Amino acid sequence: TLWGEEMSNIREVQESSRKTDLPEFAPTVSARDLGLTDAKSQLEYFQKNAKSIKTMMQDHGAVIFRDFELMKSQDGFQDFYNAVGMKVC
């Protein structure tokens, strides 16, 4: 394990960190709340909102998607990440 440099001022760093407002972790996007009832409308949503979705992912570390039929199959999930412009690893 490589731990990095020793921090002589760890208490100051911790105190500063505690005072920092952190963004909400993992906002939730619900297909039901958006009225997106079928895979076609869900895919269109991702295509139209790709930039804002990626921004949410970067700002919050994750986004939770609920009630999306689109992502319940392998093909649908691939359609989702292609629409959003995600790179697979």
PDB file of N, CA, C and O in Angstrom, residues 9-60:
ATOM      1  N   ASN A   9      -0.266  18.491   9.420  1.00  0.00           N
ATOM      2  CA  ASN A   9      -1.364  19.351   9.856  1.00  0.00           C
ATOM      3  C   ASN A   9      -2.724  18.676   9.662  1.00  0.00           C
ATOM      4  O   ASN A   9      -3.694  19.320   9.283  1.00  0.00           O
ATOM      5  N   ILE A  10      -2.811  17.404   9.941  1.00  0.00           N
ATOM      6  CA  ILE A  10      -4.026  16.630   9.680  1.00  0.00           C
ATOM      7  C   ILE A  10      -5.242  17.208  10.393  1.00  0.00           C
ATOM      8  O   ILE A  10      -6.333  17.237   9.848  1.00  0.00           O
ATOM      9  N   ARG A  11      -5.076  17.697  11.591  1.00  0.00           N
ATOM     10  CA  ARG A  11      -6.209  18.266  12.327  1.00  0.00           C
ATOM     11  C   ARG A  11      -6.741  19.517  11.629  1.00  0.00           C
ATOM     12  O   ARG A  11      -7.945  19.739  11.566  1.00  0.00           O
ATOM     13  N   GLU A  12      -5.874  20.338  11.097  1.00  0.00           N
ATOM     14  CA  GLU A  12      -6.299  21.528  10.356  1.00  0.00           C
ATOM     15  C   GLU A  12      -7.042  21.137   9.078  1.00  0.00           C
ATOM     16  O   GLU A  12      -8.065  21.731   8.735  1.00  0.00           O
ATOM     17  N   VAL A  13      -6.535  20.140   8.390  1.00  0.00           N
ATOM     18  CA  VAL A  13      -7.177  19.662   7.161  1.00  0.00           C
ATOM     19  C   VAL A  13      -8.558  19.102   7.474  1.00  0.00           C
ATOM     20  O   VAL A  13      -9.534  19.376   6.772  1.00  0.00           O
ATOM     21  N   GLN A  14      -8.660  18.314   8.540  1.00  0.00           N
ATOM     22  CA  GLN A  14      -9.957  17.760   8.935  1.00  0.00           C
ATOM     23  C   GLN A  14     -10.933  18.866   9.309  1.00  0.00           C
ATOM     24  O   GLN A  14     -12.101  18.839   8.913  1.00  0.00           O
ATOM     25  N   GLU A  15     -10.479  19.847  10.072  1.00  0.00           N
ATOM     26  CA  GLU A  15     -11.333  20.964  10.484  1.00  0.00           C
ATOM     27  C   GLU A  15     -11.829  21.739   9.263  1.00  0.00           C
ATOM     28  O   GLU A  15     -13.009  22.075   9.160  1.00  0.00           O
ATOM     29  N   SER A  16     -10.960  21.995   8.346  1.00  0.00           N
ATOM     30  CA  SER A  16     -11.328  22.704   7.122  1.00  0.00           C
ATOM     31  C   SER A  16     -12.335  21.902   6.303  1.00  0.00           C
ATOM     32  O   SER A  16     -13.310  22.440   5.775  1.00  0.00           O
ATOM     33  N   SER A  17     -12.113  20.600   6.226  1.00  0.00           N
ATOM     34  CA  SER A  17     -13.013  19.722   5.479  1.00  0.00           C
ATOM     35  C   SER A  17     -14.408  19.697   6.090  1.00  0.00           C
ATOM     36  O   SER A  17     -15.416  19.689   5.374  1.00  0.00           O
ATOM     37  N   ARG A  18     -14.485  19.708   7.403  1.00  0.00           N
ATOM     38  CA  ARG A  18     -15.783  19.685   8.092  1.00  0.00           C
ATOM     39  C   ARG A  18     -16.592  20.954   7.840  1.00  0.00           C
ATOM     40  O   ARG A  18     -17.815  20.944   7.908  1.00  0.00           O
ATOM     41  N   LYS A  19     -15.928  22.041   7.561  1.00  0.00           N
ATOM     42  CA  LYS A  19     -16.601  23.325   7.307  1.00  0.00           C
ATOM     43  C   LYS A  19     -17.054  23.471   5.853  1.00  0.00           C
ATOM     44  O   LYS A  19     -17.785  24.395   5.529  1.00  0.00           O
ATOM     45  N   THR A  20     -16.628  22.587   4.991  1.00  0.00           N
ATOM     46  CA  THR A  20     -16.941  22.658   3.569  1.00  0.00           C
ATOM     47  C   THR A  20     -18.297  22.031   3.295  1.00  0.00           C
ATOM     48  O   THR A  20     -18.583  20.922   3.753  1.00  0.00           O
ATOM     49  N   ASP A  21     -19.134  22.760   2.572  1.00  0.00           N
ATOM     50  CA  ASP A  21     -20.416  22.198   2.149  1.00  0.00           C
ATOM     51  C   ASP A  21     -20.173  21.217   1.012  1.00  0.00           C
ATOM     52  O   ASP A  21     -19.610  21.590  -0.025  1.00  0.00           O
ATOM     53  N   LEU A  22     -20.576  20.001   1.225  1.00  0.00           N
ATOM     54  CA  LEU A  22     -20.397  18.977   0.206  1.00  0.00           C
ATOM     55  C   LEU A  22     -21.664  18.860  -0.625  1.00  0.00           C
ATOM     56  O   LEU A  22     -22.771  19.076  -0.121  1.00  0.00           O
ATOM     57  N   PRO A  23     -21.531  18.512  -1.910  1.00  0.00           N
ATOM     58  CA  PRO A  23     -22.734  18.338  -2.725  1.00  0.00           C
ATOM     59  C   PRO A  23     -23.522  17.117  -2.274  1.00  0.00           C
ATOM     60  O   PRO A  23     -22.975  16.201  -1.654  1.00  0.00           O
ATOM     61  N   GLU A  24     -24.805  17.132  -2.588  1.00  0.00           N
ATOM     62  CA  GLU A  24     -25.652  15.969  -2.307  1.00  0.00           C
ATOM     63  C   GLU A  24     -25.053  14.758  -3.010  1.00  0.00           C
ATOM     64  O   GLU A  24     -24.631  14.847  -4.157  1.00  0.00           O
ATOM     65  N   PHE A  25     -25.008  13.637  -2.323  1.00  0.00           N
ATOM     66  CA  PHE A  25     -24.511  12.427  -2.960  1.00  0.00           C
ATOM     67  C   PHE A  25     -25.651  11.696  -3.638  1.00  0.00           C
ATOM     68  O   PHE A  25     -26.718  11.503  -3.060  1.00  0.00           O
ATOM     69  N   ALA A  26     -25.402  11.322  -4.839  1.00  0.00           N
ATOM     70  CA  ALA A  26     -26.289  10.459  -5.618  1.00  0.00           C
ATOM     71  C   ALA A  26     -27.742  10.946  -5.679  1.00  0.00           C
ATOM     72  O   ALA A  26     -28.622  10.342  -5.094  1.00  0.00           O
ATOM     73  N   PRO A  27     -27.983  12.034  -6.408  1.00  0.00           N
ATOM     74  CA  PRO A  27     -29.372  12.424  -6.618  1.00  0.00           C
ATOM     75  C   PRO A  27     -30.115  11.314  -7.357  1.00  0.00           C
ATOM     76  O   PRO A  27     -29.514  10.540  -8.090  1.00  0.00           O
ATOM     77  N   THR A  28     -31.416  11.252  -7.157  1.00  0.00           N
ATOM     78  CA  THR A  28     -32.234  10.208  -7.769  1.00  0.00           C
ATOM     79  C   THR A  28     -33.074  10.789  -8.903  1.00  0.00           C
ATOM     80  O   THR A  28     -33.688  11.838  -8.743  1.00  0.00           O
ATOM     81  N   VAL A  29     -33.096  10.079 -10.032  1.00  0.00           N
ATOM     82  CA  VAL A  29     -33.944  10.422 -11.165  1.00  0.00           C
ATOM     83  C   VAL A  29     -34.910   9.261 -11.348  1.00  0.00           C
ATOM     84  O   VAL A  29     -34.489   8.118 -11.535  1.00  0.00           O
ATOM     85  N   SER A  30     -36.197   9.548 -11.294  1.00  0.00           N
ATOM     86  CA  SER A  30     -37.220   8.504 -11.393  1.00  0.00           C
ATOM     87  C   SER A  30     -38.013   8.641 -12.685  1.00  0.00           C
ATOM     88  O   SER A  30     -38.579   9.708 -12.960  1.00  0.00           O
ATOM     89  N   ALA A  31     -38.061   7.569 -13.464  1.00  0.00           N
ATOM     90  CA  ALA A  31     -38.865   7.570 -14.690  1.00  0.00           C
ATOM     91  C   ALA A  31     -40.334   7.804 -14.362  1.00  0.00           C
ATOM     92  O   ALA A  31     -41.031   8.517 -15.079  1.00  0.00           O
ATOM     93  N   ARG A  32     -40.795   7.240 -13.276  1.00  0.00           N
ATOM     94  CA  ARG A  32     -42.189   7.407 -12.863  1.00  0.00           C
ATOM     95  C   ARG A  32     -42.486   8.877 -12.584  1.00  0.00           C
ATOM     96  O   ARG A  32     -43.494   9.419 -13.025  1.00  0.00           O
ATOM     97  N   ASP A  33     -41.591   9.539 -11.836  1.00  0.00           N
ATOM     98  CA  ASP A  33     -41.786  10.951 -11.522  1.00  0.00           C
ATOM     99  C   ASP A  33     -41.767  11.825 -12.772  1.00  0.00           C
ATOM    100  O   ASP A  33     -42.418  12.870 -12.813  1.00  0.00           O
ATOM    101  N   LEU A  34     -41.004  11.413 -13.773  1.00  0.00           N
ATOM    102  CA  LEU A  34     -40.909  12.168 -15.017  1.00  0.00           C
ATOM    103  C   LEU A  34     -42.022  11.812 -16.000  1.00  0.00           C
ATOM    104  O   LEU A  34     -42.137  12.431 -17.053  1.00  0.00           O
ATOM    105  N   GLY A  35     -42.824  10.795 -15.672  1.00  0.00           N
ATOM    106  CA  GLY A  35     -43.895  10.356 -16.565  1.00  0.00           C
ATOM    107  C   GLY A  35     -43.405   9.581 -17.770  1.00  0.00           C
ATOM    108  O   GLY A  35     -44.075   9.527 -18.798  1.00  0.00           O
ATOM    109  N   LEU A  36     -42.239   8.962 -17.640  1.00  0.00           N
ATOM    110  CA  LEU A  36     -41.641   8.189 -18.737  1.00  0.00           C
ATOM    111  C   LEU A  36     -42.002   6.719 -18.540  1.00  0.00           C
ATOM    112  O   LEU A  36     -41.370   6.018 -17.763  1.00  0.00           O
ATOM    113  N   THR A  37     -43.003   6.262 -19.248  1.00  0.00           N
ATOM    114  CA  THR A  37     -43.553   4.939 -18.977  1.00  0.00           C
ATOM    115  C   THR A  37     -43.032   3.833 -19.889  1.00  0.00           C
ATOM    116  O   THR A  37     -43.244   2.658 -19.599  1.00  0.00           O
ATOM    117  N   ASP A  38     -42.364   4.190 -20.981  1.00  0.00           N
ATOM    118  CA  ASP A  38     -41.886   3.147 -21.900  1.00  0.00           C
ATOM    119  C   ASP A  38     -40.428   3.410 -22.267  1.00  0.00           C
ATOM    120  O   ASP A  38     -39.910   4.512 -22.099  1.00  0.00           O
ATOM    121  N   ALA A  39     -39.788   2.371 -22.765  1.00  0.00           N
ATOM    122  CA  ALA A  39     -38.359   2.436 -23.069  1.00  0.00           C
ATOM    123  C   ALA A  39     -38.044   3.505 -24.109  1.00  0.00           C
ATOM    124  O   ALA A  39     -37.009   4.186 -24.018  1.00  0.00           O
ATOM    125  N   LYS A  40     -38.916   3.709 -25.078  1.00  0.00           N
ATOM    126  CA  LYS A  40     -38.664   4.704 -26.130  1.00  0.00           C
ATOM    127  C   LYS A  40     -38.606   6.114 -25.533  1.00  0.00           C
ATOM    128  O   LYS A  40     -37.675   6.875 -25.817  1.00  0.00           O
ATOM    129  N   SER A  41     -39.573   6.465 -24.706  1.00  0.00           N
ATOM    130  CA  SER A  41     -39.573   7.804 -24.105  1.00  0.00           C
ATOM    131  C   SER A  41     -38.405   7.960 -23.129  1.00  0.00           C
ATOM    132  O   SER A  41     -37.843   9.053 -22.989  1.00  0.00           O
ATOM    133  N   GLN A  42     -38.029   6.884 -22.471  1.00  0.00           N
ATOM    134  CA  GLN A  42     -36.894   6.934 -21.559  1.00  0.00           C
ATOM    135  C   GLN A  42     -35.591   7.174 -22.327  1.00  0.00           C
ATOM    136  O   GLN A  42     -34.763   7.995 -21.917  1.00  0.00           O
ATOM    137  N   LEU A  43     -35.414   6.494 -23.458  1.00  0.00           N
ATOM    138  CA  LEU A  43     -34.220   6.696 -24.279  1.00  0.00           C
ATOM    139  C   LEU A  43     -34.176   8.132 -24.798  1.00  0.00           C
ATOM    140  O   LEU A  43     -33.120   8.773 -24.776  1.00  0.00           O
ATOM    141  N   GLU A  44     -35.311   8.655 -25.223  1.00  0.00           N
ATOM    142  CA  GLU A  44     -35.363  10.046 -25.692  1.00  0.00           C
ATOM    143  C   GLU A  44     -34.977  11.009 -24.570  1.00  0.00           C
ATOM    144  O   GLU A  44     -34.278  11.999 -24.805  1.00  0.00           O
ATOM    145  N   TYR A  45     -35.418  10.721 -23.352  1.00  0.00           N
ATOM    146  CA  TYR A  45     -35.046  11.541 -22.204  1.00  0.00           C
ATOM    147  C   TYR A  45     -33.527  11.576 -22.039  1.00  0.00           C
ATOM    148  O   TYR A  45     -32.930  12.642 -21.849  1.00  0.00           O
ATOM    149  N   PHE A  46     -32.885  10.424 -22.103  1.00  0.00           N
ATOM    150  CA  PHE A  46     -31.432  10.363 -21.935  1.00  0.00           C
ATOM    151  C   PHE A  46     -30.719  11.081 -23.074  1.00  0.00           C
ATOM    152  O   PHE A  46     -29.718  11.761 -22.848  1.00  0.00           O
ATOM    153  N   GLN A  47     -31.213  10.950 -24.290  1.00  0.00           N
ATOM    154  CA  GLN A  47     -30.600  11.638 -25.417  1.00  0.00           C
ATOM    155  C   GLN A  47     -30.699  13.155 -25.265  1.00  0.00           C
ATOM    156  O   GLN A  47     -29.742  13.873 -25.527  1.00  0.00           O
ATOM    157  N   LYS A  48     -31.846  13.641 -24.817  1.00  0.00           N
ATOM    158  CA  LYS A  48     -32.066  15.085 -24.678  1.00  0.00           C
ATOM    159  C   LYS A  48     -31.350  15.662 -23.465  1.00  0.00           C
ATOM    160  O   LYS A  48     -31.019  16.848 -23.448  1.00  0.00           O
ATOM    161  N   ASN A  49     -31.109  14.864 -22.446  1.00  0.00           N
ATOM    162  CA  ASN A  49     -30.551  15.354 -21.187  1.00  0.00           C
ATOM    163  C   ASN A  49     -29.165  14.818 -20.879  1.00  0.00           C
ATOM    164  O   ASN A  49     -28.718  14.879 -19.723  1.00  0.00           O
ATOM    165  N   ALA A  50     -28.473  14.303 -21.888  1.00  0.00           N
ATOM    166  CA  ALA A  50     -27.174  13.661 -21.672  1.00  0.00           C
ATOM    167  C   ALA A  50     -26.188  14.576 -20.961  1.00  0.00           C
ATOM    168  O   ALA A  50     -25.523  14.158 -20.009  1.00  0.00           O
ATOM    169  N   LYS A  51     -26.098  15.816 -21.398  1.00  0.00           N
ATOM    170  CA  LYS A  51     -25.112  16.725 -20.811  1.00  0.00           C
ATOM    171  C   LYS A  51     -25.400  16.984 -19.333  1.00  0.00           C
ATOM    172  O   LYS A  51     -24.498  16.916 -18.503  1.00  0.00           O
ATOM    173  N   SER A  52     -26.654  17.243 -18.990  1.00  0.00           N
ATOM    174  CA  SER A  52     -26.975  17.519 -17.582  1.00  0.00           C
ATOM    175  C   SER A  52     -26.809  16.269 -16.715  1.00  0.00           C
ATOM    176  O   SER A  52     -26.402  16.361 -15.556  1.00  0.00           O
ATOM    177  N   ILE A  53     -27.091  15.098 -17.274  1.00  0.00           N
ATOM    178  CA  ILE A  53     -26.905  13.848 -16.530  1.00  0.00           C
ATOM    179  C   ILE A  53     -25.423  13.622 -16.234  1.00  0.00           C
ATOM    180  O   ILE A  53     -25.047  13.291 -15.110  1.00  0.00           O
ATOM    181  N   LYS A  54     -24.576  13.821 -17.239  1.00  0.00           N
ATOM    182  CA  LYS A  54     -23.136  13.649 -17.019  1.00  0.00           C
ATOM    183  C   LYS A  54     -22.604  14.676 -16.022  1.00  0.00           C
ATOM    184  O   LYS A  54     -21.759  14.362 -15.196  1.00  0.00           O
ATOM    185  N   THR A  55     -23.133  15.887 -16.072  1.00  0.00           N
ATOM    186  CA  THR A  55     -22.726  16.912 -15.113  1.00  0.00           C
ATOM    187  C   THR A  55     -23.119  16.498 -13.700  1.00  0.00           C
ATOM    188  O   THR A  55     -22.321  16.642 -12.756  1.00  0.00           O
ATOM    189  N   MET A  56     -24.344  15.969 -13.534  1.00  0.00           N
ATOM    190  CA  MET A  56     -24.765  15.485 -12.215  1.00  0.00           C
ATOM    191  C   MET A  56     -23.842  14.378 -11.728  1.00  0.00           C
ATOM    192  O   MET A  56     -23.477  14.328 -10.545  1.00  0.00           O
ATOM    193  N   MET A  57     -23.469  13.469 -12.634  1.00  0.00           N
ATOM    194  CA  MET A  57     -22.574  12.374 -12.259  1.00  0.00           C
ATOM    195  C   MET A  57     -21.228  12.914 -11.781  1.00  0.00           C
ATOM    196  O   MET A  57     -20.677  12.435 -10.789  1.00  0.00           O
ATOM    197  N   GLN A  58     -20.709  13.907 -12.477  1.00  0.00           N
ATOM    198  CA  GLN A  58     -19.420  14.478 -12.097  1.00  0.00           C
ATOM    199  C   GLN A  58     -19.519  15.266 -10.795  1.00  0.00           C
ATOM    200  O   GLN A  58     -18.642  15.185  -9.944  1.00  0.00           O
ATOM    201  N   ASP A  59     -20.591  16.035 -10.641  1.00  0.00           N
ATOM    202  CA  ASP A  59     -20.744  16.878  -9.447  1.00  0.00           C
ATOM    203  C   ASP A  59     -21.039  16.080  -8.185  1.00  0.00           C
ATOM    204  O   ASP A  59     -20.626  16.473  -7.089  1.00  0.00           O
ATOM    205  N   HIS A  60     -21.753  14.964  -8.324  1.00  0.00           N
ATOM    206  CA  HIS A  60     -22.234  14.232  -7.156  1.00  0.00           C
ATOM    207  C   HIS A  60     -21.597  12.855  -6.980  1.00  0.00           C
ATOM    208  O   HIS A  60     -21.867  12.178  -6.000  1.00  0.00           O
TER     209      HIS A  60
END
